Structure formats: C-alpha cells, structure tokens
CSV table of C-alpha atoms and ligand atoms in Angstrom, one decimal:
chain,number,residue,atom,x,y,z
A,1,MET,CA,68.0,61.3,104.4
A,2,THR,CA,67.5,64.2,106.7
A,3,PHE,CA,70.3,66.2,108.4
A,4,GLU,CA,69.6,64.6,111.7
A,5,ALA,CA,69.7,61.1,110.2
A,6,MET,CA,73.0,61.7,108.4
A,7,TRP,CA,74.4,63.1,111.6
A,8,ALA,CA,73.3,60.1,113.7
A,9,ASP,CA,75.0,57.8,111.1
A,10,LEU,CA,78.3,59.6,111.4
A,11,LEU,CA,78.2,60.2,115.2
A,12,PRO,CA,79.6,56.9,116.4
A,13,VAL,CA,82.4,56.5,113.8
A,14,GLY,CA,85.8,56.8,115.4
A,15,ARG,CA,84.5,58.1,118.8
A,16,SER,CA,86.3,56.9,121.9
A,17,ALA,CA,84.0,55.3,124.4
A,18,ALA,CA,86.2,56.6,127.2
A,19,THR,CA,86.4,60.4,126.4
A,20,GLY,CA,83.8,61.0,123.6
A,21,GLY,CA,86.6,62.4,121.5
A,22,TYR,CA,87.0,61.5,117.8
A,23,HIS,CA,90.1,59.8,116.3
A,24,ARG,CA,89.5,59.9,112.6
A,25,PHE,CA,93.0,60.1,111.0
A,26,ALA,CA,93.3,60.1,107.2
A,27,TRP,CA,93.2,56.6,105.8
A,28,THR,CA,92.8,54.8,109.2
A,29,ALA,CA,89.7,52.6,109.7
A,30,PRO,CA,87.3,55.2,111.2
A,31,GLU,CA,88.2,57.8,108.4
A,32,LEU,CA,87.7,55.1,105.7
A,33,GLU,CA,84.3,54.5,107.3
A,34,CYS,CA,83.6,58.2,106.9
A,35,ARG,CA,84.6,58.0,103.3
A,36,ALA,CA,82.4,55.0,102.7
A,37,TRP,CA,79.5,57.0,104.3
A,38,PHE,CA,80.3,59.9,101.9
A,39,GLU,CA,80.2,57.6,98.8
A,40,ALA,CA,76.9,56.0,100.0
A,41,GLU,CA,75.3,59.5,100.4
A,42,ALA,CA,76.6,60.4,96.8
A,43,ALA,CA,75.2,57.2,95.4
A,44,GLY,CA,71.9,57.5,97.2
A,45,ARG,CA,71.3,60.9,95.7
A,46,GLY,CA,72.5,59.9,92.1
A,47,LEU,CA,75.5,62.2,92.3
A,48,ALA,CA,78.6,61.3,90.2
A,49,LEU,CA,81.4,60.4,92.5
A,50,GLU,CA,84.6,61.8,91.0
A,51,PRO,CA,87.5,61.5,93.5
A,52,ASP,CA,90.7,63.2,92.5
A,53,ALA,CA,94.3,61.9,92.4
A,54,ASN,CA,95.0,63.6,95.9
A,55,GLY,CA,92.6,61.6,98.0
A,56,ASN,CA,89.9,64.3,98.0
A,57,LEU,CA,86.3,63.1,97.4
A,58,PHE,CA,83.9,65.0,95.0
A,59,ALA,CA,80.3,64.2,94.4
A,60,TRP,CA,78.8,66.2,91.4
A,61,TRP,CA,75.2,67.1,90.7
A,62,TYR,CA,75.2,68.1,87.1
A,63,PRO,CA,72.6,70.4,85.6
A,64,ALA,CA,70.1,68.9,83.1
A,65,ASP,CA,72.0,70.4,80.1
A,66,GLY,CA,75.1,68.4,81.2
A,67,ARG,CA,77.3,71.6,81.9
A,68,ARG,CA,80.6,70.5,83.5
A,69,ASP,CA,82.3,73.8,84.4
A,70,GLY,CA,81.4,76.9,86.3
A,71,ALA,CA,80.7,74.7,89.3
A,72,VAL,CA,80.0,75.7,92.8
A,73,LEU,CA,81.8,73.6,95.4
A,74,THR,CA,80.7,73.1,99.0
A,75,GLY,CA,81.9,70.8,101.7
A,76,SER,CA,84.6,70.4,104.3
A,77,HIS,CA,86.6,67.5,105.7
A,78,LEU,CA,85.8,64.2,107.5
A,79,ASP,CA,89.2,63.6,109.4
A,80,SER,CA,89.8,64.8,112.9
A,81,VAL,CA,92.4,65.9,115.4
A,82,PRO,CA,93.3,63.4,118.1
A,83,GLY,CA,90.4,63.4,120.5
A,84,GLY,CA,88.6,66.0,118.5
A,85,GLY,CA,84.9,67.1,118.4
A,86,ALA,CA,82.1,65.7,116.1
A,87,PHE,CA,81.5,69.0,114.3
A,88,ASP,CA,84.9,70.2,113.0
A,89,GLY,CA,84.7,69.1,109.4
A,90,PRO,CA,81.7,66.7,109.3
A,91,LEU,CA,79.2,69.6,109.8
A,92,GLY,CA,80.3,71.1,106.5
A,93,VAL,CA,79.9,67.9,104.6
A,94,VAL,CA,76.6,66.9,106.2
A,95,THR,CA,75.1,70.4,105.7
A,96,ALA,CA,76.4,70.3,102.1
A,97,PHE,CA,74.3,67.1,101.4
A,98,ALA,CA,71.4,68.5,103.2
A,99,ALA,CA,71.4,71.9,101.4
A,100,LEU,CA,71.6,70.0,98.1
A,101,ASP,CA,68.5,68.0,99.2
A,102,ALA,CA,66.7,71.2,100.2
A,103,LEU,CA,67.4,72.7,96.7
A,104,ARG,CA,66.0,69.5,95.0
A,105,GLU,CA,63.0,69.5,97.2
A,106,ARG,CA,61.9,72.9,96.1
A,107,GLY,CA,62.3,71.9,92.5
A,108,PHE,CA,65.4,74.0,91.9
A,109,ALA,CA,67.1,73.3,88.6
A,110,PRO,CA,70.7,74.5,88.7
A,111,ARG,CA,72.4,76.3,85.8
A,112,ARG,CA,75.8,75.1,87.1
A,113,PRO,CA,77.1,72.0,88.6
A,114,LEU,CA,77.2,71.7,92.4
A,115,VAL,CA,79.9,69.6,93.9
A,116,VAL,CA,80.0,68.3,97.4
A,117,ALA,CA,83.6,67.9,98.6
A,118,ALA,CA,85.3,66.1,101.5
A,119,PHE,CA,89.0,67.1,101.5
A,120,ALA,CA,91.7,64.7,102.7
A,121,GLU,CA,94.0,65.2,105.9
A,122,GLU,CA,92.6,68.6,106.7
A,123,GLU,CA,93.8,68.5,110.3
A,124,GLY,CA,97.3,67.3,109.4
A,125,ALA,CA,96.9,64.9,112.4
A,126,ARG,CA,98.6,62.0,110.6
A,127,PHE,CA,101.2,63.4,108.1
A,128,GLY,CA,101.8,66.8,109.8
A,129,VAL,CA,100.7,69.2,107.2
A,130,ALA,CA,97.2,70.6,107.6
A,131,CYS,CA,94.9,70.8,104.6
A,132,LEU,CA,97.2,68.5,102.7
A,133,GLY,CA,94.4,67.5,100.2
A,134,SER,CA,93.5,71.0,99.2
A,135,ARG,CA,97.2,72.1,99.2
A,136,LEU,CA,98.0,69.3,96.7
A,137,LEU,CA,95.0,70.1,94.6
A,138,THR,CA,95.9,73.9,94.4
A,139,GLY,CA,99.7,73.4,94.2
A,140,ALA,CA,100.4,74.9,97.7
A,141,ILE,CA,102.6,72.0,98.5
A,142,THR,CA,104.8,70.1,96.0
A,143,PRO,CA,103.9,66.4,95.3
A,144,GLU,CA,107.6,65.6,96.2
A,145,ARG,CA,107.3,67.0,99.6
A,146,ALA,CA,103.9,65.4,100.2
A,147,ARG,CA,105.1,62.0,99.1
A,148,ALA,CA,107.9,62.0,101.7
A,149,LEU,CA,105.8,63.1,104.7
A,150,ARG,CA,105.7,60.3,107.4
A,151,ASP,CA,103.1,59.5,109.9
A,152,GLY,CA,103.9,58.6,113.6
A,153,ASP,CA,104.8,55.0,112.6
A,154,GLY,CA,107.2,56.1,109.9
A,155,ALA,CA,104.9,55.3,107.0
A,156,THR,CA,105.1,57.7,104.0
A,157,PHE,CA,102.2,59.4,102.6
A,158,ALA,CA,103.2,57.8,99.3
A,159,ASP,CA,103.0,54.4,100.7
A,160,VAL,CA,99.8,55.0,102.6
A,161,ILE,CA,97.8,56.3,99.6
A,162,ALA,CA,99.3,53.5,97.5
A,163,GLU,CA,97.8,51.0,99.8
A,164,HIS,CA,94.4,52.7,99.3
A,165,GLY,CA,94.4,52.6,95.6
A,166,LEU,CA,95.9,56.0,94.8
A,167,ASP,CA,99.0,56.5,92.5
A,168,PRO,CA,101.7,58.5,94.3
A,169,ALA,CA,103.1,59.6,91.1
A,170,ALA,CA,99.8,61.3,90.0
A,171,ILE,CA,99.3,63.5,93.1
A,172,GLY,CA,99.7,67.3,92.6
A,173,PRO,CA,97.8,70.3,91.2
A,174,ASP,CA,94.8,69.5,89.1
A,175,GLU,CA,94.4,72.5,86.8
A,176,ALA,CA,91.6,70.8,84.8
A,177,LEU,CA,89.5,70.4,88.0
A,178,LEU,CA,90.2,73.8,89.3
A,179,GLY,CA,89.3,75.3,85.9
A,180,ARG,CA,85.8,73.8,86.4
A,181,LEU,CA,85.2,75.5,89.7
A,182,ALA,CA,83.7,78.9,89.9
A,183,TYR,CA,83.0,79.3,93.6
A,184,GLY,CA,83.7,77.6,96.8
A,185,VAL,CA,81.8,77.8,100.1
A,186,GLU,CA,82.7,75.9,103.3
A,187,LEU,CA,80.3,75.8,106.2
A,188,HIS,CA,82.1,75.1,109.6
A,189,VAL,CA,81.3,75.1,113.3
A,190,GLU,CA,82.6,78.3,114.9
A,191,GLN,CA,85.6,77.6,117.1
A,192,GLY,CA,85.3,80.3,119.6
A,193,ARG,CA,82.4,82.1,121.4
A,194,ALA,CA,82.5,85.2,119.0
A,195,LEU,CA,79.3,84.3,117.1
A,196,VAL,CA,76.2,85.5,118.7
A,197,GLY,CA,73.5,84.5,116.0
A,198,PRO,CA,73.2,81.1,114.6
A,199,VAL,CA,75.1,81.8,111.4
A,200,GLY,CA,77.9,84.0,110.5
A,201,VAL,CA,80.4,84.8,107.4
A,202,ALA,CA,84.2,84.6,107.6
A,203,SER,CA,86.3,87.7,107.1
A,204,SER,CA,89.8,86.2,107.4
A,205,ILE,CA,92.0,83.5,108.6
A,206,ILE,CA,94.9,84.7,110.7
A,207,PRO,CA,98.5,83.7,109.8
A,208,HIS,CA,99.5,80.3,111.2
A,209,GLY,CA,102.2,77.7,111.0
A,210,ARG,CA,103.8,74.6,112.6
A,211,TRP,CA,107.4,74.2,113.7
A,212,ARG,CA,109.1,71.0,114.9
A,213,PHE,CA,111.8,71.3,117.6
A,214,GLY,CA,114.1,68.4,118.1
A,215,PHE,CA,116.2,68.2,121.3
A,216,THR,CA,118.9,65.6,121.3
A,217,GLY,CA,120.8,64.7,124.5
A,218,GLN,CA,122.2,61.4,126.0
A,219,GLY,CA,119.9,58.7,127.3
A,220,ASP,CA,121.0,57.4,130.7
A,221,HIS,CA,120.1,56.0,134.1
A,222,ALA,CA,117.9,58.1,136.3
A,223,GLY,CA,119.4,56.7,139.4
A,224,THR,CA,123.1,56.5,138.6
A,225,THR,CA,123.8,59.7,136.7
A,226,ALA,CA,124.8,62.7,138.6
A,227,LEU,CA,123.0,65.9,137.8
A,228,ARG,CA,126.2,67.5,136.6
A,229,ASP,CA,126.9,64.6,134.1
A,230,ARG,CA,123.6,64.8,132.4
A,231,ARG,CA,122.7,65.8,128.9
A,232,ASP,CA,118.8,65.9,129.6
A,233,PRO,CA,116.8,67.1,126.5
A,234,MET,CA,113.8,67.5,128.7
A,235,LEU,CA,115.2,70.7,130.4
A,236,PRO,CA,115.6,72.9,127.3
A,237,PHE,CA,112.3,71.5,126.0
A,238,ALA,CA,110.6,72.7,129.3
A,239,ALA,CA,112.4,76.1,128.8
A,240,MET,CA,111.0,76.2,125.3
A,241,VAL,CA,107.4,75.6,126.4
A,242,LEU,CA,107.6,78.4,129.0
A,243,ALA,CA,109.3,80.7,126.4
A,244,ALA,CA,106.6,80.1,123.9
A,245,ARG,CA,104.0,81.4,126.4
A,246,GLN,CA,106.0,84.5,127.2
A,247,ALA,CA,106.9,85.2,123.6
A,248,ALA,CA,103.2,85.0,122.7
A,249,GLU,CA,102.3,87.4,125.4
A,250,ARG,CA,105.0,89.8,124.4
A,251,ASN,CA,104.0,89.8,120.7
A,252,GLY,CA,100.2,89.5,120.9
A,253,THR,CA,100.2,86.1,119.3
A,254,LEU,CA,99.3,82.6,120.1
A,255,ALA,CA,101.9,79.8,120.7
A,256,THR,CA,101.0,76.3,121.7
A,257,VAL,CA,102.9,73.1,122.4
A,258,GLY,CA,100.2,70.4,122.2
A,259,LYS,CA,102.3,67.5,121.0
A,260,VAL,CA,105.5,66.1,122.3
A,261,ALA,CA,107.4,62.8,121.8
A,262,VAL,CA,109.9,61.5,124.3
A,263,ASP,CA,112.4,58.9,123.3
A,264,PRO,CA,112.6,56.3,124.8
A,265,GLY,CA,110.0,57.5,127.4
A,266,GLY,CA,111.1,55.5,130.5
A,267,VAL,CA,110.2,56.6,134.0
A,268,ASN,CA,113.6,55.7,135.3
A,269,ALA,CA,115.6,57.0,132.3
A,270,ILE,CA,116.9,60.3,131.2
A,271,ALA,CA,115.3,60.9,127.8
A,272,ALA,CA,117.8,60.5,124.7
A,273,SER,CA,115.6,63.0,122.7
A,274,VAL,CA,112.5,65.2,122.8
A,275,THR,CA,110.5,66.2,119.8
A,276,ALA,CA,108.0,69.0,120.4
A,277,TRP,CA,105.6,70.6,117.9
A,278,LEU,CA,104.9,74.4,118.2
A,279,ASP,CA,101.7,75.9,116.7
A,280,GLY,CA,102.2,79.6,116.2
A,281,ARG,CA,99.5,82.1,115.1
A,282,GLY,CA,98.8,85.7,115.2
A,283,PRO,CA,97.1,88.7,113.7
A,284,VAL,CA,100.0,89.6,111.4
A,285,ASP,CA,102.8,87.6,109.8
A,286,ASP,CA,105.6,89.7,111.5
A,287,ALA,CA,104.3,89.1,114.9
A,288,VAL,CA,104.1,85.3,114.3
A,289,ARG,CA,107.6,85.2,112.8
A,290,ARG,CA,109.0,87.3,115.7
A,291,THR,CA,107.3,85.0,118.3
A,292,VAL,CA,108.8,81.9,116.6
A,293,THR,CA,112.3,83.5,116.5
A,294,GLU,CA,112.3,84.4,120.1
A,295,ILE,CA,111.1,80.9,121.1
A,296,GLU,CA,113.9,79.3,119.0
A,297,ARG,CA,116.4,81.6,120.6
A,298,ALA,CA,115.3,80.7,124.1
A,299,ALA,CA,115.5,77.0,123.3
A,300,ARG,CA,118.9,77.2,121.9
A,301,LEU,CA,120.1,79.3,124.9
A,302,ALA,CA,118.6,76.7,127.4
A,303,ALA,CA,120.2,73.9,125.4
A,304,VAL,CA,123.7,75.3,125.7
A,305,GLY,CA,123.9,74.9,129.4
A,306,HIS,CA,122.8,71.2,129.2
A,307,ASP,CA,124.9,70.3,126.2
A,308,VAL,CA,121.8,69.4,124.1
A,309,LYS,CA,121.6,69.6,120.4
A,310,VAL,CA,118.6,71.6,119.0
A,311,ASP,CA,117.1,71.3,115.4
A,312,VAL,CA,114.2,73.5,114.3
A,313,ALA,CA,112.1,72.8,111.2
A,314,GLU,CA,109.2,74.7,109.7
A,315,GLU,CA,106.6,72.1,108.8
A,316,SER,CA,104.0,74.5,107.3
A,317,TYR,CA,103.2,78.2,107.2
A,318,THR,CA,100.0,79.8,105.9
A,319,PRO,CA,100.1,83.7,105.7
A,320,LEU,CA,97.0,85.9,106.4
A,321,LEU,CA,94.0,85.0,104.2
A,322,ASP,CA,91.4,87.8,103.6
A,323,PHE,CA,88.4,86.1,102.0
A,324,PRO,CA,87.4,88.0,98.8
A,325,HIS,CA,85.4,91.0,100.0
A,326,ALA,CA,82.9,91.1,97.0
A,327,LEU,CA,81.8,87.5,97.7
A,328,ARG,CA,81.7,87.6,101.5
A,329,ASP,CA,79.8,91.0,101.5
A,330,HIS,CA,77.3,89.7,99.0
A,331,LEU,CA,76.7,86.5,101.0
A,332,ARG,CA,76.3,88.5,104.2
A,333,ALA,CA,73.8,90.8,102.6
A,334,LEU,CA,71.9,87.8,101.2
A,335,LEU,CA,71.7,86.2,104.6
A,336,GLY,CA,70.4,89.4,106.3
A,337,ASP,CA,73.5,91.2,107.5
A,338,VAL,CA,74.7,88.2,109.6
A,339,PRO,CA,78.0,88.8,111.7
A,340,LEU,CA,81.3,88.9,110.0
A,341,LEU,CA,84.2,87.4,111.8
A,342,PRO,CA,87.8,86.2,111.6
A,343,THR,CA,89.0,83.0,112.6
A,344,GLY,CA,92.3,81.5,114.2
A,345,ALA,CA,91.7,78.1,112.7
A,346,GLY,CA,92.9,76.9,109.3
A,347,HIS,CA,90.5,75.7,106.7
A,348,ASP,CA,90.6,74.2,103.1
A,349,ALA,CA,88.5,77.2,102.1
A,350,GLY,CA,91.5,79.3,102.9
A,351,ILE,CA,93.7,77.2,100.6
A,352,LEU,CA,91.1,77.2,97.9
A,353,ALA,CA,90.7,81.0,98.1
A,354,ALA,CA,94.1,81.3,96.5
A,355,ARG,CA,92.6,79.9,93.2
A,356,ILE,CA,88.8,80.5,93.2
A,357,PRO,CA,86.5,83.0,94.9
A,358,THR,CA,85.7,81.3,98.2
A,359,ALA,CA,83.7,82.1,101.3
A,360,MET,CA,82.9,80.5,104.7
A,361,LEU,CA,79.8,80.3,106.8
A,362,TYR,CA,80.0,79.6,110.5
A,363,VAL,CA,77.4,77.9,112.8
A,364,ARG,CA,77.4,79.1,116.3
A,365,ASN,CA,79.2,77.0,119.0
A,366,PRO,CA,77.7,77.8,122.5
A,367,THR,CA,80.7,76.4,124.4
A,368,GLY,CA,83.3,78.0,122.0
A,369,ILE,CA,85.4,74.8,122.6
A,370,SER,CA,86.8,73.0,119.6
A,371,HIS,CA,89.4,70.3,118.9
A,372,ALA,CA,88.1,68.6,122.0
A,373,PRO,CA,85.0,66.3,122.8
A,374,SER,CA,82.9,69.2,124.2
A,375,GLU,CA,82.9,71.0,120.8
A,376,HIS,CA,79.2,71.5,120.1
A,377,ALA,CA,76.5,73.2,118.0
A,378,ASP,CA,72.7,72.9,118.7
A,379,ILE,CA,70.7,71.1,116.1
A,380,PRO,CA,68.4,74.1,115.4
A,381,ASP,CA,71.6,76.1,114.7
A,382,CYS,CA,72.8,73.4,112.4
A,383,LEU,CA,69.4,73.4,110.5
A,384,ALA,CA,69.8,77.2,110.3
A,385,GLY,CA,73.1,76.5,108.8
A,386,VAL,CA,71.6,74.2,106.1
A,387,THR,CA,69.0,76.9,105.3
A,388,ALA,CA,71.7,79.6,105.0
A,389,LEU,CA,73.9,77.2,102.8
A,390,ALA,CA,71.1,76.2,100.6
A,391,GLN,CA,70.3,80.0,100.1
A,392,VAL,CA,73.9,80.8,99.3
A,393,LEU,CA,74.3,77.9,96.9
A,394,GLU,CA,71.0,78.7,95.1
A,395,ASP,CA,72.2,82.3,94.6
A,396,LEU,CA,75.6,81.1,93.3
A,397,LEU,CA,74.2,78.4,91.1
A,398,GLU,CA,71.7,80.9,89.6
A,399,HIS,CA,74.7,83.3,88.6
A,400,PRO,CA,74.6,83.5,84.8
B,1,GLV,C1,92.7,73.3,111.9
B,1,GLV,O1,91.6,73.2,112.4
B,1,GLV,C2,93.6,74.2,112.5
B,1,GLV,O2,93.3,75.4,112.6
B,1,GLV,O3,94.8,73.7,112.9
B,2,MN,MN1,90.2,71.6,113.0
B,3,MN,MN1,87.9,72.0,110.2
C-alpha cells in the first residue's frame, strides 16, 4: 500500500461535505473508522497490534531475533479538532507506515523493534485535555482526573472508554511499555509558514494551556427586562474576549477564545450562563501566566458591574519543551542541515519527550493554515517526509 493509496483511504473519513473540515473526535464513529484503518494497515503488514490500556494504538515490527525492548516509536494521532484539516495527525501515522514499507523494500533488517503509534485524543476536542493518551501513558495526568473528564454531552472519559472495551480502572502510566522505548519520532505537518524547504526538525514547543471561564448571571426575557435589571453574563464575557487580545499584545503572547457555550442560547432570552475557553501560549511561562492573570482580572472587573459570577479553572498547562539537543542536532545533520524551527502547537512528542529522547520532523505547509479545512501539504513534500522519516528510523534502528 503506497503513501498515496493509504492517504486516499483516510481522506473521506469524517470529512464534512459542506465545509471539507474533519470531525474525528475520540471514540466517535469517524475516529473509530480511522482506528479500524490503522488495525487493518498493521495486520496487512504482519505487525503485532498491541494497544495499551489508555486507548493508544501500537503496531510493532519485531527484529528477527525477537528483541522486544530498545524500540524506536514513530507516529502521531488520528483524531481532529472540530472542522480540522486532513494532515494534522494522520500525516504522521501514514508516513510512519510508508517509511516502514520503504525500509522493508530495501531489505533493511532492524536490530531494534519499530513501533507505529496512533495516540488517543491528541487534540482534546472531546474531553478537553490535549494529548490525553500520551499524558496517561507517561503519567502527565492522573488516572483519577482523566476518568472524570466529561465530553460536551456530559459523558465521562471512564464511561466512554468502557463502552469501547477498555477498563477505566486500568488506565494510567505504563512503565513496562515506556521501559521498552528508546527513541520517539513524530512527523507532523508544519502549522505555520516558517518552513521553507520540504522537511524540517523541531527545536521546541512553546508553553501553552487552556482555561475555562464560567460566567453566571440570570436568564430572563429580552423584551421585558430593563437594562438596569439585567445580570447578563454575555457582557463580561465580551469584555474578557477583548481583554484577551489586549493582554496578548502587551505580553508578546497568544490568547484565543475559539469555543463558547451559551446557556440556554435563545435569541430572545438573556443568557443564564456563558462558558468560554481560553487558549493561552507564549515564548516563556511567565509571559503566559501574566497574560492569563490579566485576562482573569479584566473578566472579574467587568462582571462586578453586571452582578455576574465568574469561575476560572485551569484545564491543562504544558511548560516550555526543548527537544533534546543531541538527538535533534544529529537528525538535522543526517538530513542535510534542514531547517530547525519551534512550534506553537502541542504534540504527543512533547509529552513523550519527558520520558524518552524524542524528536519531531515537519513537512512544509504552503498555506501555513492549520486546524482548518485549508490545511495542506503537497504530495511531493509528503513523500520527501517519508524519505526523511525512513532515513531517521534506519539510523536510530541501527544504533547498537
Ligand atoms: C494541538 O494541535 C494544539 O496545539 O492545540
Ligand atoms: Mn492539532
Ligand atoms: Mn497534531
């Protein structure tokens, strides 16, 4: 199965006919179809499918001598943000299988196992915490907290995974599995326009986090309630959105409110409550923290004048991640001094890097757009990614 054939198989799964955007949320029908695709690709190659207790999929190619440790892991994720692009995640999984095929075609016999991975709920689009599968695997989130996470319909992570054959009591760090991994490499579509050549190597992931702002007022009639009598949560919410932009500009950071839930959401009703999610990122931890503090202060100040209650909860925070220099510099040199670049996006590789030497490769994105339908990489660049990944894997698998 060539890269193009695998890509064509995945392309229609979960794509909206109206927008061309992808809706592949963890353990929903389209994502289950992607998982089935992964299992079929693994089986077709005679790989050993060994999913873990956290919902992550792993397909192992063992060396002839049966060695089971010192493995090189490569892959990414198959879930998407709401209305996402085709490449964020799947490109890293499809190139992983294609690179494995390239190694086999040239008769390469690995000394170490190669494991292709698809991590669960990387985007956090369903349960709110990004990289949930890799966080559970590495112990970056407690099983108790993960079990209690809820999706938009109120279903808990524990209940959803139980429905799909996983044991909620068994989730959590897997030291036995981590102990078998020597290196990790995630290939990903570049999510900005910074990459000029077809392939690059990651330097770092900037600090990023998510905060939930709840504004509670009093639901009431839009036509019969005088302005002075209103407790409208929409007003401090609006102030918070504007404050986010201003605080980001002041601190040299990024602050985004891309998701909001209004209850009950009637045109002719003052809202009873508004919940807004703030995504905050920046070059250093202090600047991100300062940005969020300033936004929270502005929200609380605006709420006082409208007699609205404000609750702020941190849903996740990931500090600056500098990929290990020895590995990234080695891979860069191996690939012919390709560009080295930081990213503002979170990745499973960043979570994995806390436990094993991990690197990332990027494939050029000519539009620079990501988390949207026009996210793109040209096929020749994707194939250059396969070649680069195969070269990297061969090198790491050869390591004594
Ligand atoms: C994942 O893509 C993120 O950066 O939120
Ligand atoms: Mn993403
Ligand atoms: Mn991704």
